[in-house]
Short mmCIF file of C-alpha atoms and ligand atoms in Angstrom, two decimals:
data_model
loop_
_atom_site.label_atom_id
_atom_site.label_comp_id
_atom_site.label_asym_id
_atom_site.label_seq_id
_atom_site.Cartn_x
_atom_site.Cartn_y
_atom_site.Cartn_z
CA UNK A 526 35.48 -26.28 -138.09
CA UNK A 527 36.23 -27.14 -134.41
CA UNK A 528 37.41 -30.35 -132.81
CA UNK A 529 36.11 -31.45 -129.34
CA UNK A 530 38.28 -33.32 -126.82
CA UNK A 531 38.20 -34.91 -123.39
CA UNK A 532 40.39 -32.24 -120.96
CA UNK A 533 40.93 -35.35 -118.74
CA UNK A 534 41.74 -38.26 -120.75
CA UNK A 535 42.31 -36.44 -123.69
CA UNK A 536 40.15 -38.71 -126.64
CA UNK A 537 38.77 -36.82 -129.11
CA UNK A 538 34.71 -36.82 -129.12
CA UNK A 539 32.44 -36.58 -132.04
CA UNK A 540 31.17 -32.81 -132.78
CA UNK A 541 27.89 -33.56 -134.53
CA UNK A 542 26.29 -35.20 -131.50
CA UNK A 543 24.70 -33.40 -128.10
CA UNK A 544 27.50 -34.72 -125.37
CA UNK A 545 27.69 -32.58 -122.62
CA UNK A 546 30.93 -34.70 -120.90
CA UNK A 547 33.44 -37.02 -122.09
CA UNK A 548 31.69 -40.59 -123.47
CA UNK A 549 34.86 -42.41 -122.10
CA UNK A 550 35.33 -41.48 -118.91
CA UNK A 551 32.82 -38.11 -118.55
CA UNK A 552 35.46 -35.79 -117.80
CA UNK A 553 34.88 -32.29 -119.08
CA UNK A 554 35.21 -31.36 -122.38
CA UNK A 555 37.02 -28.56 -124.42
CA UNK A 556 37.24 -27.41 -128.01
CA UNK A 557 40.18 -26.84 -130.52
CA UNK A 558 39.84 -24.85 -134.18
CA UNK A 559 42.80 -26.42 -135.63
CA UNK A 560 42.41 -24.66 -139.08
CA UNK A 561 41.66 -21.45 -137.92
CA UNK A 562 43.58 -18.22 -138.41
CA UNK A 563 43.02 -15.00 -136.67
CA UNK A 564 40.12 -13.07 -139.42
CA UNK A 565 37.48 -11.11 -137.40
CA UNK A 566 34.61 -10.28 -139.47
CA UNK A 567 34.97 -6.22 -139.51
CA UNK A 568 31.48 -6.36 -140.98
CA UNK A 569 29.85 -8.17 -138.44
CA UNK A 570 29.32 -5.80 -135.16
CA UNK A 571 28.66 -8.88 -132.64
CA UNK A 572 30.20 -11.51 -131.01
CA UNK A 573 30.03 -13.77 -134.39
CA UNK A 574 33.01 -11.80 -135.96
CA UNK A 575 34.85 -14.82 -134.59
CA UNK A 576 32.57 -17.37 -135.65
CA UNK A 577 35.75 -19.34 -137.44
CA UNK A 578 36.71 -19.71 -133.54
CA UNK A 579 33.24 -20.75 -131.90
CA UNK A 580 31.84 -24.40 -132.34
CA UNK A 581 28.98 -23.87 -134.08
CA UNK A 582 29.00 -25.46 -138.22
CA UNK A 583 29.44 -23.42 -140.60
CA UNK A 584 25.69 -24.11 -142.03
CA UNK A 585 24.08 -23.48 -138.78
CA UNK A 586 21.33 -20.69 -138.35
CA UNK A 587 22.61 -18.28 -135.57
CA UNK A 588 20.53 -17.47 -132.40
CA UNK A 589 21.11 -13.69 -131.90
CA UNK A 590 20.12 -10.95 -130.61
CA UNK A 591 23.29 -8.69 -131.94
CA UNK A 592 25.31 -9.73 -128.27
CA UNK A 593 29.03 -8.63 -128.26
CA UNK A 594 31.26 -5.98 -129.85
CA UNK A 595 30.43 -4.09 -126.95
CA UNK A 596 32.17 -0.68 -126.19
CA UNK A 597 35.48 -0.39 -124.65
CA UNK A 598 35.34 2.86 -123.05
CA UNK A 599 37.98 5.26 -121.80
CA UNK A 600 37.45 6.38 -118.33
CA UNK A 601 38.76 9.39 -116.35
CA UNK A 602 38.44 7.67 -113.08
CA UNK A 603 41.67 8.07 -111.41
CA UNK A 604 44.47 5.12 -112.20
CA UNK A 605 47.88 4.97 -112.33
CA UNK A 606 48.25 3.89 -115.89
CA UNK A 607 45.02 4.06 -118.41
CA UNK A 608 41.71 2.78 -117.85
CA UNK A 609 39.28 1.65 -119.83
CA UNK A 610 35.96 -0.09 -118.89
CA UNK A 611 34.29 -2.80 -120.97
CA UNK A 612 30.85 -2.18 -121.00
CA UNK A 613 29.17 -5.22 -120.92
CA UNK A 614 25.69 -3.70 -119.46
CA UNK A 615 25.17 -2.77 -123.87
CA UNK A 616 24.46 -6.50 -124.22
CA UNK A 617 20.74 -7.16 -125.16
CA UNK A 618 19.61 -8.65 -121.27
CA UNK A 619 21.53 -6.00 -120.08
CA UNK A 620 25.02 -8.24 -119.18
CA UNK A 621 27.67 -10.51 -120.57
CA UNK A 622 25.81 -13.53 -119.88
CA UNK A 623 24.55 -12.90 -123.59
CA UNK A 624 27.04 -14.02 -125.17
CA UNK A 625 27.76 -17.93 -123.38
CA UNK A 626 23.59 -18.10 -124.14
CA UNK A 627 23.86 -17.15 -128.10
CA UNK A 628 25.91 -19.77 -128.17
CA UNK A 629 23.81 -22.03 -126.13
CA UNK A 630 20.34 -21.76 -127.76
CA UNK A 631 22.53 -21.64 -131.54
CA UNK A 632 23.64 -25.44 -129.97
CA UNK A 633 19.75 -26.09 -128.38
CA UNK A 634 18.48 -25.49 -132.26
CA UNK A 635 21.43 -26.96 -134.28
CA UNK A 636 20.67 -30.35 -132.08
CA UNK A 637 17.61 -30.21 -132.88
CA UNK A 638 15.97 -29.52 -128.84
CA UNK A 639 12.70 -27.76 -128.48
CA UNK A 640 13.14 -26.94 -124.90
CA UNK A 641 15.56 -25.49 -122.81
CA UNK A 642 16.13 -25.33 -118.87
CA UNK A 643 18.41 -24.25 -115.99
CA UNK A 644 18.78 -23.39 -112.68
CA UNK A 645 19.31 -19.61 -112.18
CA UNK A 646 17.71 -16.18 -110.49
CA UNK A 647 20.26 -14.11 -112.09
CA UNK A 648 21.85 -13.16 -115.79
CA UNK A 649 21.84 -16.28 -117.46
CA UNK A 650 17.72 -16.73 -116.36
CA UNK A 651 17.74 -13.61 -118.24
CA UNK A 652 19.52 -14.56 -121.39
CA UNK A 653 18.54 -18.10 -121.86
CA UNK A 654 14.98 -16.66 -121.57
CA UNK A 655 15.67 -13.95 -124.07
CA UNK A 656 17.33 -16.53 -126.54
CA UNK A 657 15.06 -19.28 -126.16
CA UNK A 658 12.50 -16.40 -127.18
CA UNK A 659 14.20 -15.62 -130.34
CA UNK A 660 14.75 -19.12 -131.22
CA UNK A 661 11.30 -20.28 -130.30
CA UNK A 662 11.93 -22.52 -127.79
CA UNK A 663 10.32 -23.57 -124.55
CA UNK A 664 11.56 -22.06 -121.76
CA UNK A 665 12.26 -23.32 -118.43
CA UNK A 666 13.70 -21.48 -115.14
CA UNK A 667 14.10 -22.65 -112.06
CA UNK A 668 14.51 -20.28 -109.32
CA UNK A 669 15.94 -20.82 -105.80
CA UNK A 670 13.26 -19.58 -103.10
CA UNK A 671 12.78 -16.43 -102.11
CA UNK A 672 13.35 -14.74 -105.15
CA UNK A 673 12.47 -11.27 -105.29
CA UNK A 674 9.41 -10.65 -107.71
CA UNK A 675 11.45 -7.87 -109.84
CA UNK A 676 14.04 -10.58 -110.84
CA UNK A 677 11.34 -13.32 -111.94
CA UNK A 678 8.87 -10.81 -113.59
CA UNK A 679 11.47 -10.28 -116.67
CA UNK A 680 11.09 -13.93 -117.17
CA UNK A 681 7.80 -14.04 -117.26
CA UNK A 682 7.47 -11.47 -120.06
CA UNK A 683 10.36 -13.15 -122.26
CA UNK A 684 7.72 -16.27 -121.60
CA UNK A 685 9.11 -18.43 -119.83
CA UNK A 686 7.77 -20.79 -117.12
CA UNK A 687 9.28 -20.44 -113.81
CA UNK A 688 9.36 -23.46 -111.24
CA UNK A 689 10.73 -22.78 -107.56
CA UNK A 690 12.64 -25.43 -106.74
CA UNK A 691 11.81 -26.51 -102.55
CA UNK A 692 15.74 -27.58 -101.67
CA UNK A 693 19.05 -26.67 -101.72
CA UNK A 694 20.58 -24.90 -104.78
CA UNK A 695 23.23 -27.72 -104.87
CA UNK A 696 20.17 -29.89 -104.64
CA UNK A 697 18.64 -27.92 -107.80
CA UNK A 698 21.96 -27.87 -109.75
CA UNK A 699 21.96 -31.72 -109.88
CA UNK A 700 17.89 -32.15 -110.20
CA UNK A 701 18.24 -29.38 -113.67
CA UNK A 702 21.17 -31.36 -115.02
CA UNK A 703 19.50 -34.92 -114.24
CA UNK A 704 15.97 -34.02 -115.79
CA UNK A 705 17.94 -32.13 -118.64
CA UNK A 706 19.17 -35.90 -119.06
CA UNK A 707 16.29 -37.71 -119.38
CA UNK A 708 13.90 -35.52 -120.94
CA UNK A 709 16.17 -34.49 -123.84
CA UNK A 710 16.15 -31.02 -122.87
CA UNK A 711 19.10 -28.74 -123.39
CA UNK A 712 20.47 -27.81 -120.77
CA UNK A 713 21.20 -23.79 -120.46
CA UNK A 714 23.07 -23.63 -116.63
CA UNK A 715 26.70 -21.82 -117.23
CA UNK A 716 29.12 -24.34 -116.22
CA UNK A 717 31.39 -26.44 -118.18
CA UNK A 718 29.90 -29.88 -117.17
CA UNK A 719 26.90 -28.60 -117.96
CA UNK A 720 27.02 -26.89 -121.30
CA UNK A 721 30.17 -26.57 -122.72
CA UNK A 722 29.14 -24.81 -125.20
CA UNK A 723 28.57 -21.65 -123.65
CA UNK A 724 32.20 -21.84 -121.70
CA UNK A 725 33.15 -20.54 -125.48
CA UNK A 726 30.86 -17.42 -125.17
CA UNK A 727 33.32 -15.30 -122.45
CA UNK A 728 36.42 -15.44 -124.87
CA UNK A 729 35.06 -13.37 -126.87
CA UNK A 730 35.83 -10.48 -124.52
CA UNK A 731 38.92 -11.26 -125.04
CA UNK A 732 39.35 -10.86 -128.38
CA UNK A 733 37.45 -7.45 -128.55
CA UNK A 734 39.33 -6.12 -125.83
CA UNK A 735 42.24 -6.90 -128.16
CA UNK A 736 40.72 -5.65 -131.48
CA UNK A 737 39.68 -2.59 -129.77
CA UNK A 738 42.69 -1.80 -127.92
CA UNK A 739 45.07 -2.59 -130.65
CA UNK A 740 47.20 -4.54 -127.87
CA UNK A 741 47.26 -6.39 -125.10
CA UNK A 742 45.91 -4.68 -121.48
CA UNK A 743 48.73 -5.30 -118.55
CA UNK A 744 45.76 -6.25 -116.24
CA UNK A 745 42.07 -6.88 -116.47
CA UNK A 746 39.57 -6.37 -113.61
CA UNK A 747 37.04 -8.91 -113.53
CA UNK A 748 33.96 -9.26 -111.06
CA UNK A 749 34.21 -13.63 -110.23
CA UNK A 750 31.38 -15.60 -109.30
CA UNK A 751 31.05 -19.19 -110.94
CA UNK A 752 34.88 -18.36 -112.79
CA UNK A 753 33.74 -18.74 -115.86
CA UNK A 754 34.05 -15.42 -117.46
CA UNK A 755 37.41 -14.59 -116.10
CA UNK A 756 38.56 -18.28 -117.16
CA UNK A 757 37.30 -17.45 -120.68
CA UNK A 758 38.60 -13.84 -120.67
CA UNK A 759 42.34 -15.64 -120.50
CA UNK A 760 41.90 -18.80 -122.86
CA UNK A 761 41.17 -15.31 -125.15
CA UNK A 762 44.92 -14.03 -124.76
CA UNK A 763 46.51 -17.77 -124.92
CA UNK A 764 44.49 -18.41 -128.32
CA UNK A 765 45.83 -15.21 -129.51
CA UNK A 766 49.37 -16.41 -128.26
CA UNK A 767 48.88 -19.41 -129.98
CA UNK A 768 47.68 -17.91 -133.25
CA UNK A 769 50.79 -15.47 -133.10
CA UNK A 770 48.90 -12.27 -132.50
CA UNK A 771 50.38 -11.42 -129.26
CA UNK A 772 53.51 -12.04 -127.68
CA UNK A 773 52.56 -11.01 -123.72
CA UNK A 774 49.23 -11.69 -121.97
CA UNK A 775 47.84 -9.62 -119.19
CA UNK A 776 47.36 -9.75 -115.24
CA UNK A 777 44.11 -11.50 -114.28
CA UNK A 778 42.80 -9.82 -111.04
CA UNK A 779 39.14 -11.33 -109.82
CA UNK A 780 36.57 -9.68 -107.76
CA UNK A 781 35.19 -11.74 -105.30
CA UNK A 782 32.13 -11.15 -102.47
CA UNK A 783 33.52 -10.64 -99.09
CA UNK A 784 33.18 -13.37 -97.53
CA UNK A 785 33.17 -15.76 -100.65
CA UNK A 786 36.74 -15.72 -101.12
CA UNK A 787 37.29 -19.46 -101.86
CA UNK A 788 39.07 -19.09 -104.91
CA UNK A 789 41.53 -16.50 -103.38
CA UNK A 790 42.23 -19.58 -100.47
CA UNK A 791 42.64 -22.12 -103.28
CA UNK A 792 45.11 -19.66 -105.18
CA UNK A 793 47.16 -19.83 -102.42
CA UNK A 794 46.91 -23.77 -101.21
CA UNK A 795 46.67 -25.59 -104.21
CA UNK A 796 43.96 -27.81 -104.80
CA UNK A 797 43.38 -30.71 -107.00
CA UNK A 798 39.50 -31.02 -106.97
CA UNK A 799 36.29 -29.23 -107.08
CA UNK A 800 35.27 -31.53 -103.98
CA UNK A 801 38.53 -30.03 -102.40
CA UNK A 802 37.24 -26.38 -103.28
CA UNK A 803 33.66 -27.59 -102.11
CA UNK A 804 34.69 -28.00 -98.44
CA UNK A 805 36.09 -24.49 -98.25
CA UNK A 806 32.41 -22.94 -98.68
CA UNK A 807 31.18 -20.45 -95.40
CA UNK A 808 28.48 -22.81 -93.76
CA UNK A 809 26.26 -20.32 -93.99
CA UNK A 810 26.02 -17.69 -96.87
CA UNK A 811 26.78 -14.47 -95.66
CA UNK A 812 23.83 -12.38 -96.99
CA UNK A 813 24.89 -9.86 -99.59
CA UNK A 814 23.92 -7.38 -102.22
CA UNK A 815 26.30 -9.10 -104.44
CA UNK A 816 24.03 -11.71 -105.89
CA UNK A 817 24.93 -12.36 -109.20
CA UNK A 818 28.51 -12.77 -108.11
CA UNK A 819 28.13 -14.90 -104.90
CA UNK A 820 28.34 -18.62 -104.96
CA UNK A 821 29.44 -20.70 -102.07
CA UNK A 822 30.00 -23.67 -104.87
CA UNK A 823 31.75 -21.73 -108.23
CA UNK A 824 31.86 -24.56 -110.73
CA UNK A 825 34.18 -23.37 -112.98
CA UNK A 826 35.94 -22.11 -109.84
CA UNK A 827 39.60 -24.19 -110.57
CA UNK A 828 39.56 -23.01 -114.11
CA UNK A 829 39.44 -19.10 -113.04
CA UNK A 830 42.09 -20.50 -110.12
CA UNK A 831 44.29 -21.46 -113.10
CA UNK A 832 44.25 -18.47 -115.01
CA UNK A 833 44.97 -16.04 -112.37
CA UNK A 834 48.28 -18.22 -111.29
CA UNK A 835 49.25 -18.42 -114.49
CA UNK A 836 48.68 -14.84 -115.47
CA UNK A 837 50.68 -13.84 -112.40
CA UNK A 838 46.97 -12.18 -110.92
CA UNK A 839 45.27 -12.31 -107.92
CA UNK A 840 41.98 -12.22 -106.07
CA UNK A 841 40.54 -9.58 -103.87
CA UNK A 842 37.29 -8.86 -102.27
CA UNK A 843 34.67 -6.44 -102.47
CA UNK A 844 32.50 -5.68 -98.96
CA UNK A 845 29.03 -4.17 -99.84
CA UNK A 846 29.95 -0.89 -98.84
CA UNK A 847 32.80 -1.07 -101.24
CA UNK A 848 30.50 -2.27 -103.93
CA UNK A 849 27.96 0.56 -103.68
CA UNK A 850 30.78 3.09 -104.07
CA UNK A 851 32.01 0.91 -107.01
CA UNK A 852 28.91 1.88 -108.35
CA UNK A 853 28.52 5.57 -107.38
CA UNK A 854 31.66 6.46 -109.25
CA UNK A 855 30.96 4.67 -112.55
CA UNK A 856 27.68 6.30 -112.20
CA UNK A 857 28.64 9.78 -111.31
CA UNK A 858 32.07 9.88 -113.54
CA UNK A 859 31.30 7.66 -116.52
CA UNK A 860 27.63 7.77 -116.46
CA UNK A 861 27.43 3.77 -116.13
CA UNK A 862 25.01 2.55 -114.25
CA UNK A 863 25.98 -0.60 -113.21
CA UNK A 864 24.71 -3.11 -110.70
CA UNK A 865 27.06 -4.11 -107.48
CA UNK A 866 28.30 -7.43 -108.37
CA UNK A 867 29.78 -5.31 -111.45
CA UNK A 868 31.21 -2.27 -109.78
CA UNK A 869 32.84 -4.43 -107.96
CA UNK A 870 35.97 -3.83 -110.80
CA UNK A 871 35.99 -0.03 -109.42
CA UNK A 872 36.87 -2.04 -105.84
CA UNK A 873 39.09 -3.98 -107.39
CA UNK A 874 40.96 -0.60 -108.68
CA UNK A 875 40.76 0.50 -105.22
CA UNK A 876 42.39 -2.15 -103.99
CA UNK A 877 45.14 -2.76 -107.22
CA UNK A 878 45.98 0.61 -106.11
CA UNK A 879 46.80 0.33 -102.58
CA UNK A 880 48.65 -1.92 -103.35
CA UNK A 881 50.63 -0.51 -106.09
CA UNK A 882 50.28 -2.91 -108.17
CA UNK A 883 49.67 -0.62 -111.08
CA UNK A 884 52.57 1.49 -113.02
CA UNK A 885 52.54 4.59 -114.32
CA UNK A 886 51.63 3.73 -118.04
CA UNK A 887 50.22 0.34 -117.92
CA UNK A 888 46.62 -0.23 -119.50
CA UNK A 889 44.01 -1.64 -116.90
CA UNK A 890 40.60 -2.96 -118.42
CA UNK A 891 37.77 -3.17 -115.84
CA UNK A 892 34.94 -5.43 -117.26
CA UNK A 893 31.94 -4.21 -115.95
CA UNK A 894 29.50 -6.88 -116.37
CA UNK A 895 25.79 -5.87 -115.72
CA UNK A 896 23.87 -3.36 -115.81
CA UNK A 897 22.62 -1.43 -112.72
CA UNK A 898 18.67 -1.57 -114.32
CA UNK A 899 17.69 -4.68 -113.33
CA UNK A 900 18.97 -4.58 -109.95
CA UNK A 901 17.71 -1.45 -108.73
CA UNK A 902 16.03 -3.23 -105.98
CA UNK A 903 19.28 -4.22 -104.51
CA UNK A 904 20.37 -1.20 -103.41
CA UNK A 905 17.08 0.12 -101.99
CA UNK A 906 18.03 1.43 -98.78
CA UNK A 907 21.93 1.59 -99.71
CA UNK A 908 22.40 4.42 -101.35
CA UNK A 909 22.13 8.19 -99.76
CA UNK A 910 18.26 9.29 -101.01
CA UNK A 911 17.64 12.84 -99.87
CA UNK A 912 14.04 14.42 -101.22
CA UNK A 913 14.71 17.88 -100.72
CA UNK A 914 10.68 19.46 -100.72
CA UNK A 915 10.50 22.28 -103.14
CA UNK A 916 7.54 24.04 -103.64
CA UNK A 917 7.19 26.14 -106.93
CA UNK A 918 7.71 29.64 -104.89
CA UNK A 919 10.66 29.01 -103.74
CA UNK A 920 12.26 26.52 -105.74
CA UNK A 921 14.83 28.57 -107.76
CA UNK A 922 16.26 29.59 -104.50
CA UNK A 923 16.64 25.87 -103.47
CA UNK A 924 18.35 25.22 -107.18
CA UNK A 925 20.73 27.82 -106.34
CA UNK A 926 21.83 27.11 -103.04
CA UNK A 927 22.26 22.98 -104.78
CA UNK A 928 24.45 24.66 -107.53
CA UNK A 929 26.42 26.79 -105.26
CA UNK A 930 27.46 23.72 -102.68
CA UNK A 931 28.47 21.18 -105.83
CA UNK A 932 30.53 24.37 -106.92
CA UNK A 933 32.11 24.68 -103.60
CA UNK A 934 32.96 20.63 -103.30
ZN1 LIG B 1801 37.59 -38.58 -121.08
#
């Protein structure tokens, strides 16, 4: 059983009934499992192992598409300590967004909604397609404009409507969450004041990174874009604290865009408000390959703030240059191909190590969050192509003369 309460005036809120903010005062709200002990599932290979720790009742049907208990693979790329990269791109759309949108569409159905909406281009379009599928559910995404077509056909086939929305996407945020309102629809946009639900879907990286390590990482990479993810990543490690499983908690280190580094600016001068954090957004997006990961407004920006000052973290950037050799590596030396708003982590390495941050020994997890397949498009141009012509007379010769020069490198 879980308890929901009001992080800002800290009433306690009814759990059987669709509230997306606090009645009282509609501050955000935030769940507690008061009776619950630490007792993954070990038959249960997905994210619902820890359904004792996820708000759903414990007669509710589960959405799912078997999301979570995703590998945690060891990786030869070069690190001080040990590295191992959570491979998030072996969730069913392909990323971690999966797992806040099981939760999500388990919520739509439990309360009852036959439709479900948001405002994205990106992952969670993806996964709140693929889970309103599964649950049979309407689907509705809207899409900024200019869209590429290989990002919206997905959606179509998962069969979902898609509207593009003519404004802002500030504009769109607050036009999804006020037709949400009225129309009864539930809403599937990843924030916290939007669907708290699914700010309990991230954690669960936590606690596999913890089952599957047998320990506690000293620092975990993790590409940032709304702050969700990393936010959720920590509240894993201080649950565990708090349930007496561990007695340290790692280094949070966040990957940001160049050029959408925000949070790292609010790390440093502390700020009290999201409209605070709003005014530090470039005036003009810098246009980047990064798309999942860049967001002049992250909503759940202060929360990933919090847990990188509290960890004892930081924030760094990834330029797009740095990104597509993020992604060359994991794809040349652990045959991961994923897309650059998650290789970002291998830039994050980079830069962890520069810095020597990292000792000899320590355990570094890079969460690599999406999968490089459906953002091929994105790199188009960006990575070094060569069509050597070979024509079947000669083309041994050519073969040789490749195998000889990646000898010699
Ligand atoms: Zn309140």
């Amino acid at each position: 059983m879980y308890t929901i309460s009001c992080r800002r005036c800290r009433q306690p809120v009814a759990a059987d009934v669709y509230r997306i903010a606090c009645p009282a005062c509609g501050g955000p709200l935030e769940f507690g499992y008061p009776d619950a002990a630490w007792s993954p599932d070990d038959d249960e290979p997905s994210l619902w192992r820890y359904r004792d720790l996820l708000p759903v009742q414990g007669d509710t049907e589960l959405v799912t598409l078997y999301e979570g208990w995703t590998p945690l693979e060891y990786s030869e790329i070069e690190c001080p300590g040990e590295l191992f990269i959570k491979n998030e791109t072996r969730n069913p759309t392909g990323s971690h967004k999966d797992r806040a949108l099981a939760l999500a569409v388990t919520k739509a159905r439990e309360f009852g909604r036959d439709a479900v909406m948001l405002y994205s281009d990106g992952s969670t379009a993806l996964a709140s397609a693929a889970y309103a599928a599964r649950a049979g559910l309407h689907s509705i995404v809207v899409v900024g404009r200019k869209v590429p077509d290989y990002r919206l056909l997905p959606l179509v086939v998962y069969g979902s409507h898609v509207l593009e929305f003519q404004g802002s996407a500030a504009e769109a945020l607050d036009w999804v969450h006020e037709v949400c309102q009225k129309q009864g629809i539930f809403e599937t946009t990843t924030y916290r004041l939007a669907n708290p639900y699914s700010m309990e879907g991230p954690k669960t990286i936590g606690y596999e990174i913890f089952e599957q390590l047998d320990g506690v990482p000293d620092w975990i990479i993790v590409p940032v874009g709304g702050g969700a993810t990393l936010a959720g990543i920590w509240q894993a490690f201080v649950e565990l604290q708090r349930l007496g499983q561990v007695e340290r908690l790692p280094r949070m280190v966040g990957v940001l865009p160049e050029g959408y580094e925000m949070l790292a600016t609010a790390l440093e001068q502390p700020l009290e408000s999201d409209q605070q954090l709003r005014a530090l957004a470039p005036p003009d997006a810098p246009p980047t390959i990064q798309v999942k990961i860049a967001m002049t407004f992250p909503p759940d920006g202060l929360e990933a703030v919090a847990a990188v000052r509290q960890s004892g973290g930081l924030f760094v950037s990834a330029a797009d240059e740095e990104a597509v050799e993020g992604q060359m590596v994991l794809g040349a030396m652990q045959g991961l191909y994923a897309e650059p708003s998650a290789a970002v982590v291998i830039v994050g390495l980079e830069k962890l190590k520069a810095m020597k941050k990292i000792k000899p020994g320590e355990l570094v997890v890079a969460v690599v969050t999406g999968s490089g397949f459906r953002e091929t498009g994105v790199i188009n141009g960006k990575v070094p192509l060569v069509r050597t012509p070979v024509e079947p007379a000669f083309g041994e010769r050519v073969i040789e003369r490749l195998l000889e020069q990646t000898e010699a490198e």
